[in-house]
Amino acid sequence: MKSGIAEVLEVHEKGRRDTLIPILQEIQEKEGYLSEEAVVEVGKHLDIPSSRIYGVATFYNQFRFQPTGRYHIQVCRGTACHVLGSATVLEHLEKLLHIKAGQTTRDGLFSMEIVACIGACGLAPVINVNGEFHAQVDAEKVAAIMEEYRKREETL
Amino acid sequence: MDCTIEVNNKKIEAAKGELLIDVLSRNGIRVPTLCHMKNYLPSGSCRMCVVENLTSGRLITSCSYPVEEGMRIQTHSPRVVESRKTIVELLLSNHPDDCLYCVRNGKCTLQDFASEHNVVERRISGKKNDHHKDLSSASIVRDPDKCILCGRCVRVCEEVMNVSAIDYINRGSRSVIGTAFNKGLNISSCVNCGQCILVCPTGALSEKTHIPEVQMALNDKEKMVIVQYAPAVTVSIAEEFGLEPGADLNGLLNAALRKMGFDRVYDTSFSADLTIMEESAELIHRIQNNGVLPMITSCCPAWIKYAEEFAHDMLPNLSTCKSPQQMLGAVIKSHISEMEQKDPHQIYSVSIMPCVAKKFEAQRENMTHRGITDVDAVLSTRELVRMIRLYGIEIDKLEPETADSPLGVRSSAGKLFGNTGGVMEAAIRTAYYKLTGKDLVNFRIPEIRGFKGRKETRIRIGDLELGVAVVSGLRNAHLLLEEIRNGRNDIHFIEVMSCPGGCVAGGGQRVGCGESDILARMKTLYTIDDQETIKMSHKNPEIIELYREFLGEPLGHKSHELLHTSYIKRDVML
Ligand code: SF4
Ligand code: SF4
Ligand code: SF4
Ligand code: FES
Ligand code: FES
């Protein structure tokens, strides 16, 4: 089976450096994240050093470099959520899980991402875990929610 | 000069389109800069070089602003000075503030600017940088906490070296300079040239120091500590001691090293001669036996690593000769240990190099022979100067001494190794003799001398016409290799040095050297060549003796065992 990386590269002309961002987006779409292999292969395809690709990719918030966890948390940092304290929510989640946005916990259970308004402003501040929305969260609530997912995992 | 501008109320002539900073410096006006690099396209990112444009009322970056007819400039108005001061204060706001413990203490541009701008209290305080030091490389230490993101390292690494091991990572306040995936430099494509250290304005980049190990060895009564120094070193330290830049301190250095406690003092120029004996034999062998050509020199370990990463197709072209450092190391741990009746394990072999890639080279696996390393520690020229101070030696007050024999006599050809083109010139002299039985009358080959990044010429040796090319700066090497890949076949022998100008401008040299310092060093090496009597490696009596006593003949069995090496394909994140 061809890897997602190869499939993406196949349809993009070699050496066309202006296609870097779309290529990275498509690979992330397919693979869920940008692996070291992906960066190296894209580099070969477009003749760009991997340090440059990594630099460009980290410039944008949209790319991740670790596979997503079993529970992928989207923390909304849109305006409504911001006004109602999403910064504190994010900070607590980071402390609780010992990861930053864009990263995945060592056990592979949780990963986190910052997103712009997810259209649930009425519920602000809101987080979305694998499609389940949690409304009006605060520090305490997110702790309970994470605990909940952990338990769910143990009983599986 | 086709336009006139007014600077600090005085009319000045300039050429249209010229960068303002060049006009200012020509007229003796110094503007502080951080990101600016001479002969590079301007980046204009740090804003340290701002001046006030009275015509537009704006602060403009003089390093990136082309002059315009009639423009009126103030370079040190209160507004300008205050703006520069604020930039320095902002840079200091997250800085670790441990100057006293910093390798660049006293030699740091950030410190200088803070002091020049009278920064004596903290007006802006921010969260201190808190990154990991990268100690993974054998040659380079990166301390991102001290980085002010000027980008100079990124630019040399890409534009001069064609390596691009490092780049800007992340964005905004989280920006850092790092490798792909923020991995250690050791598994990046970094070739350890150290040119990034030379351009870094702060202590964010430095060499991996070996001073403590060397001190320990010097204090160890059981150890016989032997030192060698590279050709470029003796002409690169004078200015550190208030003497004329480029002056040759060879004799004083021998004396200083003995004062520090080194038991034997050898000159790497001797093994440069040895390299020439082996390398010219190899070249002739390849030419006469339909071997792989062009042959490419192998004395520069940064170039070797580059080829192992980026030019796998050219590995068979590399000369199998070890570099002079490693050759001398190997002779010390074999022949000299025998002569001194010492177990090689009792010998601690130190080399002093204008180079930090040599630290990497010394620990390459194939530089250890039956568990014995050729070279145990490598000091850069910068570390040498620190040690001379540490031992309280006033070098200018010493009496010159000669290096120890038998590895102490050198030809001036070996000494030329410090300059780009020097290895080539030395090799041609000896190859000429070996092929014709006569010595070159015109021993100088002016076409391959001088600072230029690419030099080529053709040399007639008997009925053979040899095409030779000399490149320094790995981008220049890359461009030449591309020509060869595309079918160019008139070149038989190539010298590659990673550092632009060769080892006189090496990554282990004093930080802050100007072009004039480097040219002075080059000139001294050529003067030595003019003045000394032994001008050819094959005429070095101790080389002749070493072959008779110990090695046999060039490319012989012993040579192969001790003086030659092999290369690997390296799989790194390119
Ligand atoms: S040592 Fe040379 S190759 Fe390595 S990062 Fe610095 S400039 Fe680049
Ligand atoms: S490491 Fe040094 S040269 Fe590189 S960006 Fe930082 S301060 Fe500038
Ligand atoms: S050119 Fe000389 S100083 Fe520079 S990396 Fe090569 S050997 Fe070292
Ligand atoms: S701002 Fe968070 S859902 Fe709209
Ligand atoms: S030196 Fe001009 S902007 Fe940095």
Coordinates of N, CA, C and O in Angstrom, one line a residue, chain B residues 57-189:
Chain B
G57 N 10.6 62.3 7.8 CA 10.2 62.3 9.2 C 10.2 60.9 9.8 O 9.7 60.7 10.9
R58 N 10.7 59.9 9.1 CA 10.6 58.5 9.6 C 12.0 58.0 10.0 O 13.0 58.5 9.6
L59 N 11.9 57.0 10.9 CA 13.1 56.2 11.2 C 13.3 55.1 10.1 O 12.3 54.4 9.9
I60 N 14.4 55.1 9.5 CA 14.6 54.0 8.5 C 15.8 53.2 8.8 O 16.7 53.6 9.5
T61 N 15.8 51.9 8.3 CA 16.9 51.0 8.6 C 18.0 51.3 7.6 O 17.8 51.0 6.4
S62 N 19.1 51.8 8.0 CA 20.1 52.2 7.1 C 20.8 51.0 6.3 O 21.3 51.1 5.3
C63 N 20.6 49.8 6.9 CA 21.3 48.6 6.3 C 20.5 48.2 5.0 O 21.0 47.5 4.2
S64 N 19.2 48.6 4.9 CA 18.4 48.1 3.8 C 17.9 49.3 2.9 O 17.1 49.0 2.0
Y65 N 18.3 50.5 3.3 CA 17.6 51.6 2.6 C 18.6 52.2 1.5 O 19.7 52.6 1.8
P66 N 18.2 52.2 0.3 CA 19.0 52.8 -0.8 C 19.0 54.3 -0.7 O 17.9 54.9 -0.4
V67 N 20.1 54.9 -1.0 CA 20.1 56.4 -0.9 C 19.3 57.0 -2.0 O 19.1 56.5 -3.1
E68 N 18.7 58.2 -1.7 CA 17.9 58.9 -2.7 C 18.5 60.3 -2.7 O 18.9 60.9 -1.7
E69 N 18.5 60.9 -3.9 CA 19.0 62.2 -4.1 C 18.4 63.2 -3.1 O 17.2 63.2 -2.9
G70 N 19.3 63.9 -2.5 CA 18.8 65.0 -1.6 C 18.3 64.6 -0.3 O 17.8 65.4 0.5
M71 N 18.3 63.3 0.1 CA 17.8 62.9 1.4 C 18.6 63.5 2.5 O 19.8 63.7 2.4
R72 N 17.9 63.8 3.6 CA 18.6 64.4 4.7 C 18.5 63.4 5.9 O 17.4 63.0 6.3
I73 N 19.6 63.1 6.5 CA 19.7 62.0 7.5 C 20.3 62.5 8.8 O 21.3 63.3 8.8
Q74 N 19.8 62.1 9.9 CA 20.5 62.3 11.2 C 20.8 60.9 11.7 O 19.9 60.0 11.8
T75 N 22.0 60.6 12.0 CA 22.4 59.3 12.4 C 22.4 59.1 13.9 O 22.3 58.0 14.4
H76 N 22.5 60.2 14.7 CA 22.5 60.0 16.1 C 21.6 61.1 16.8 O 22.0 61.6 17.9
S77 N 20.5 61.4 16.2 CA 19.6 62.3 16.9 C 19.0 61.7 18.1 O 19.0 60.5 18.3
P78 N 18.5 62.5 19.0 CA 17.9 61.9 20.3 C 16.9 60.8 20.0 O 16.9 59.8 20.7
R79 N 16.1 61.0 19.0 CA 15.1 60.0 18.7 C 15.7 58.7 18.2 O 15.3 57.6 18.6
V80 N 16.7 58.8 17.4 CA 17.4 57.6 17.0 C 18.1 56.9 18.1 O 17.9 55.7 18.3
V81 N 18.8 57.6 18.9 CA 19.5 57.0 20.0 C 18.5 56.3 21.0 O 18.8 55.2 21.4
E82 N 17.4 57.0 21.3 CA 16.4 56.4 22.2 C 15.8 55.1 21.6 O 15.7 54.1 22.3
S83 N 15.6 55.2 20.3 CA 15.0 54.0 19.7 C 16.0 52.8 19.7 O 15.6 51.7 20.0
R84 N 17.3 53.1 19.5 CA 18.2 52.0 19.5 C 18.3 51.5 21.0 O 18.4 50.2 21.2
K85 N 18.3 52.4 21.9 CA 18.4 51.9 23.3 C 17.2 51.0 23.7 O 17.4 50.0 24.3
T86 N 16.1 51.4 23.2 CA 14.9 50.6 23.5 C 15.0 49.2 22.9 O 14.7 48.2 23.5
I87 N 15.6 49.1 21.7 CA 15.8 47.8 21.1 C 16.7 47.0 22.0 O 16.4 45.8 22.2
V88 N 17.8 47.5 22.4 CA 18.7 46.8 23.3 C 18.0 46.4 24.5 O 18.1 45.2 25.0
E89 N 17.2 47.3 25.1 CA 16.5 46.9 26.4 C 15.5 45.8 26.2 O 15.4 44.9 27.0
L90 N 14.9 45.8 25.0 CA 13.9 44.7 24.7 C 14.6 43.4 24.6 O 14.2 42.4 25.1
L91 N 15.8 43.5 23.9 CA 16.5 42.2 23.7 C 17.0 41.7 25.1 O 17.1 40.5 25.3
L92 N 17.3 42.6 26.0 CA 17.8 42.2 27.3 C 16.7 41.7 28.2 O 16.9 41.0 29.2
S93 N 15.5 42.1 27.8 CA 14.4 41.8 28.8 C 14.2 40.4 29.0 O 13.8 40.0 30.1
N94 N 14.4 39.5 28.0 CA 14.2 38.1 28.3 C 15.6 37.3 28.3 O 15.6 36.1 28.3
H95 N 16.6 38.1 28.3 CA 18.0 37.5 28.3 C 18.4 36.9 29.6 O 18.0 37.4 30.6
P96 N 19.2 35.8 29.6 CA 19.5 35.2 30.9 C 20.3 36.0 31.9 O 20.4 35.6 33.1
D97 N 20.9 37.0 31.5 CA 21.7 37.9 32.4 C 22.8 37.1 33.1 O 23.0 37.2 34.3
D98 N 23.5 36.2 32.4 CA 24.6 35.5 33.1 C 25.9 35.8 32.4 O 26.7 34.9 32.3
C99 N 26.1 37.0 32.0 CA 27.3 37.4 31.3 C 28.6 36.9 32.0 O 29.5 36.5 31.3
L100 N 28.6 36.9 33.3 CA 29.8 36.5 34.0 C 30.2 35.1 33.7 O 31.3 34.7 33.8
Y101 N 29.2 34.3 33.3 CA 29.4 32.9 33.1 C 29.4 32.6 31.6 O 29.3 31.4 31.2
C102 N 29.5 33.6 30.8 CA 29.3 33.4 29.4 C 30.6 33.4 28.6 O 31.5 34.2 28.9
V103 N 30.7 32.5 27.7 CA 32.0 32.3 26.9 C 32.3 33.6 26.1 O 33.4 33.8 25.8
R104 N 31.3 34.4 25.9 CA 31.5 35.6 25.1 C 31.6 36.9 25.9 O 31.6 38.0 25.4
N105 N 31.7 36.7 27.2 CA 31.8 37.8 28.1 C 33.0 38.7 27.7 O 34.1 38.2 27.5
G106 N 32.7 40.0 27.4 CA 33.8 40.9 27.0 C 33.9 40.9 25.5 O 34.6 41.7 24.9
K107 N 33.3 39.9 24.8 CA 33.4 39.9 23.3 C 32.0 39.8 22.7 O 31.9 39.1 21.7
C108 N 31.1 40.4 23.3 CA 29.7 40.2 22.9 C 29.1 41.5 22.4 O 29.2 42.6 23.0
T109 N 28.5 41.5 21.2 CA 28.0 42.7 20.6 C 26.8 43.2 21.4 O 26.7 44.5 21.6
L110 N 26.0 42.4 22.0 CA 24.9 42.8 22.8 C 25.4 43.6 24.0 O 24.9 44.7 24.3
Q111 N 26.4 43.0 24.7 CA 27.0 43.7 25.8 C 27.5 45.1 25.4 O 27.2 46.1 26.0
D112 N 28.2 45.1 24.3 CA 28.8 46.4 23.8 C 27.7 47.4 23.5 O 27.9 48.6 24.0
F113 N 26.7 47.0 22.9 CA 25.6 48.0 22.6 C 24.9 48.4 23.8 O 24.5 49.6 24.0
A114 N 24.7 47.5 24.8 CA 24.1 47.9 26.1 C 25.0 49.0 26.7 O 24.4 50.0 27.2
S115 N 26.2 48.8 26.7 CA 27.1 49.7 27.4 C 27.2 51.0 26.6 O 27.1 52.1 27.2
E116 N 27.3 50.9 25.3 CA 27.3 52.2 24.5 C 26.1 53.0 24.7 O 26.1 54.2 24.6
H117 N 25.0 52.3 24.8 CA 23.7 53.1 24.9 C 23.3 53.4 26.4 O 22.2 53.7 26.7
N118 N 24.3 53.2 27.2 CA 24.1 53.6 28.6 C 23.0 52.8 29.3 O 22.2 53.5 30.0
V119 N 22.8 51.6 29.0 CA 21.8 50.8 29.6 C 22.3 50.4 31.0 O 23.1 49.5 31.1
V120 N 21.9 51.1 32.0 CA 22.4 50.8 33.4 C 21.3 50.4 34.4 O 21.6 50.2 35.5
E121 N 20.1 50.4 33.9 CA 19.0 49.9 34.8 C 18.0 49.2 33.9 O 18.0 49.4 32.7
R122 N 17.3 48.3 34.6 CA 16.3 47.5 33.8 C 15.0 48.3 33.8 O 14.3 48.4 34.8
R123 N 14.6 48.8 32.6 CA 13.4 49.5 32.5 C 12.3 48.5 31.9 O 11.1 48.8 32.1
I124 N 12.7 47.5 31.2 CA 11.7 46.6 30.7 C 12.1 45.2 31.2 O 13.2 44.7 31.0
S125 N 11.2 44.5 31.9 CA 11.5 43.2 32.3 C 10.5 42.2 31.7 O 9.3 42.5 31.7
G126 N 11.0 41.1 31.2 CA 10.1 40.1 30.6 C 10.4 38.8 31.2 O 11.2 38.7 32.1
K127 N 9.6 37.8 30.7 CA 9.9 36.4 31.2 C 11.2 36.0 30.6 O 11.5 36.2 29.4
K128 N 12.1 35.4 31.4 CA 13.4 35.0 31.0 C 13.2 33.8 30.0 O 12.4 32.9 30.2
N129 N 14.1 33.8 29.0 CA 14.1 32.6 28.1 C 14.4 31.4 28.9 O 15.1 31.4 29.8
D130 N 13.8 30.3 28.4 CA 14.0 29.0 29.2 C 14.0 27.9 28.2 O 13.0 27.1 28.1
H131 N 15.1 27.8 27.5 CA 15.2 26.7 26.5 C 16.3 25.7 27.0 O 17.1 26.0 27.9
H132 N 16.3 24.6 26.3 CA 17.4 23.6 26.6 C 18.6 24.0 25.8 O 18.5 24.4 24.7
K133 N 19.8 23.9 26.5 CA 21.0 24.0 25.7 C 21.2 22.8 24.8 O 20.8 21.7 25.3
D134 N 21.6 23.0 23.6 CA 21.9 21.8 22.8 C 23.4 21.5 22.9 O 24.2 22.1 22.3
L135 N 23.6 20.4 23.6 CA 25.0 19.9 23.8 C 25.3 18.7 23.0 O 26.3 18.0 23.2
S136 N 24.4 18.4 22.1 CA 24.5 17.1 21.4 C 25.7 17.0 20.4 O 26.1 16.0 20.0
S137 N 26.1 18.2 19.8 CA 27.1 18.2 18.8 C 28.5 18.0 19.3 O 28.8 18.5 20.4
A138 N 29.4 17.4 18.6 CA 30.7 17.2 19.0 C 31.5 18.5 18.9 O 32.6 18.7 19.5
S139 N 31.0 19.4 18.1 CA 31.7 20.7 17.9 C 31.1 21.9 18.4 O 31.8 22.9 18.8
I140 N 29.7 22.0 18.3 CA 29.0 23.3 18.5 C 28.1 23.2 19.7 O 27.4 22.2 19.9
V141 N 28.1 24.2 20.5 CA 27.1 24.3 21.6 C 26.1 25.4 21.3 O 26.5 26.5 20.9
R142 N 24.8 25.1 21.3 CA 23.8 26.1 21.1 C 23.1 26.4 22.4 O 22.6 25.5 23.0
D143 N 23.0 27.7 22.7 CA 22.3 28.1 23.9 C 21.2 29.1 23.5 O 21.5 30.3 23.5
P144 N 20.1 28.6 23.1 CA 19.0 29.4 22.5 C 18.6 30.5 23.5 O 18.0 31.5 23.0
D145 N 18.8 30.4 24.8 CA 18.4 31.5 25.7 C 19.1 32.8 25.4 O 18.6 33.8 25.6
K146 N 20.3 32.7 24.8 CA 21.1 33.9 24.5 C 20.9 34.4 23.1 O 21.5 35.4 22.7
C147 N 20.1 33.7 22.4 CA 19.9 34.1 21.0 C 19.0 35.3 20.9 O 17.9 35.4 21.5
I148 N 19.4 36.3 20.1 CA 18.5 37.4 19.9 C 17.9 37.4 18.5 O 17.4 38.4 18.0
L149 N 17.9 36.3 17.9 CA 17.1 36.0 16.6 C 17.6 36.9 15.5 O 16.7 37.3 14.7
C150 N 18.8 37.3 15.4 CA 19.3 38.2 14.4 C 19.3 37.4 13.0 O 19.2 38.0 12.0
G151 N 19.4 36.1 13.1 CA 19.3 35.3 11.8 C 20.6 35.1 11.1 O 20.6 34.6 10.0
R152 N 21.7 35.7 11.6 CA 22.9 35.6 10.9 C 23.4 34.2 10.7 O 23.9 33.8 9.6
C153 N 23.3 33.4 11.7 CA 23.7 32.0 11.6 C 22.9 31.2 10.5 O 23.5 30.5 9.7
V154 N 21.6 31.5 10.5 CA 20.8 30.9 9.5 C 21.2 31.2 8.1 O 21.3 30.4 7.2
R155 N 21.6 32.5 7.9 CA 22.0 32.9 6.6 C 23.4 32.3 6.2 O 23.5 31.9 5.0
V156 N 24.4 32.3 7.1 CA 25.7 31.7 6.6 C 25.4 30.2 6.3 O 26.0 29.7 5.3
C157 N 24.7 29.6 7.2 CA 24.5 28.1 7.0 C 23.9 27.8 5.7 O 24.2 26.9 5.0
E158 N 22.9 28.7 5.3 CA 22.3 28.5 4.0 C 23.1 29.0 2.8 O 23.4 28.4 1.9
E159 N 23.5 30.3 3.0 CA 24.0 31.0 1.8 C 25.5 30.7 1.5 O 25.9 30.7 0.4
V160 N 26.2 30.5 2.5 CA 27.7 30.2 2.3 C 27.9 28.7 2.3 O 28.7 28.2 1.5
M161 N 27.2 28.0 3.2 CA 27.5 26.6 3.4 C 26.6 25.7 2.6 O 26.8 24.5 2.5
N162 N 25.4 26.2 2.2 CA 24.5 25.4 1.5 C 24.0 24.2 2.3 O 23.7 23.1 1.8
V163 N 24.0 24.3 3.6 CA 23.6 23.2 4.5 C 22.2 23.4 5.1 O 21.4 22.5 5.1
S164 N 21.9 24.6 5.5 CA 20.6 24.9 6.1 C 20.2 23.9 7.2 O 19.1 23.3 7.2
A165 N 21.1 23.7 8.1 CA 20.8 22.8 9.3 C 19.8 23.5 10.2 O 19.1 22.8 10.9
I166 N 19.8 24.8 10.2 CA 19.0 25.6 11.2 C 18.1 26.6 10.5 O 18.5 27.1 9.4
D167 N 17.0 26.9 11.2 CA 16.2 28.0 10.6 C 15.3 28.5 11.8 O 15.4 28.0 12.9
Y168 N 14.6 29.6 11.4 CA 13.6 30.1 12.4 C 12.5 29.1 12.6 O 11.9 28.5 11.6
I169 N 12.1 28.8 13.8 CA 11.1 27.9 14.2 C 10.0 28.6 15.0 O 10.4 29.5 15.8
N170 N 8.8 28.2 14.9 CA 7.7 28.9 15.6 C 7.5 30.3 15.2 O 8.1 30.8 14.2
R171 N 6.7 31.0 15.9 CA 6.3 32.4 15.4 C 6.2 33.3 16.7 O 5.9 32.9 17.8
G172 N 6.4 34.6 16.4 CA 6.1 35.6 17.4 C 7.0 35.4 18.6 O 8.2 35.1 18.5
S173 N 6.5 35.5 19.8 CA 7.3 35.5 21.0 C 7.9 34.1 21.2 O 8.8 33.9 22.0
R174 N 7.4 33.1 20.5 CA 7.9 31.7 20.7 C 9.0 31.4 19.7 O 9.5 30.3 19.7
S175 N 9.4 32.3 18.9 CA 10.4 32.1 17.9 C 11.7 31.6 18.5 O 12.1 32.2 19.5
V176 N 12.3 30.7 17.8 CA 13.7 30.2 18.2 C 14.4 29.9 16.9 O 13.8 29.7 15.9
I177 N 15.7 29.8 17.0 CA 16.4 29.2 15.9 C 16.7 27.7 16.2 O 17.1 27.4 17.4
G178 N 16.3 26.8 15.3 CA 16.5 25.4 15.7 C 16.6 24.6 14.4 O 16.5 25.1 13.3
T179 N 16.8 23.3 14.6 CA 16.9 22.3 13.5 C 15.5 21.8 13.3 O 14.5 22.1 14.0
A180 N 15.3 21.0 12.2 CA 14.1 20.3 11.9 C 13.6 19.5 13.1 O 14.5 18.8 13.7
F181 N 12.4 19.6 13.6 CA 11.9 18.9 14.7 C 12.6 19.3 16.0 O 12.5 18.5 17.0
N182 N 13.3 20.4 16.0 CA 14.1 20.8 17.1 C 15.0 19.7 17.7 O 15.2 19.6 18.9
K183 N 15.5 18.9 16.8 CA 16.4 17.8 17.3 C 17.8 18.4 17.6 O 18.1 19.5 17.3
G184 N 18.6 17.6 18.2 CA 20.0 18.0 18.5 C 20.7 18.2 17.2 O 20.5 17.6 16.2
L185 N 21.7 19.1 17.2 CA 22.5 19.4 16.0 C 23.2 18.2 15.5 O 23.5 18.0 14.3
N186 N 23.5 17.3 16.5 CA 24.2 16.1 16.1 C 23.5 15.2 15.0 O 24.1 14.5 14.3
I187 N 22.2 15.2 15.1 CA 21.5 14.4 14.0 C 20.9 15.3 12.9 O 20.1 14.8 12.1
S188 N 21.3 16.6 12.9 CA 20.9 17.4 11.8 C 21.9 17.3 10.7 O 22.9 16.6 10.8
S189 N 21.8 18.1 9.7 CA 22.7 18.1 8.6 C 24.0 18.9 8.9 O 24.8 19.1 8.0

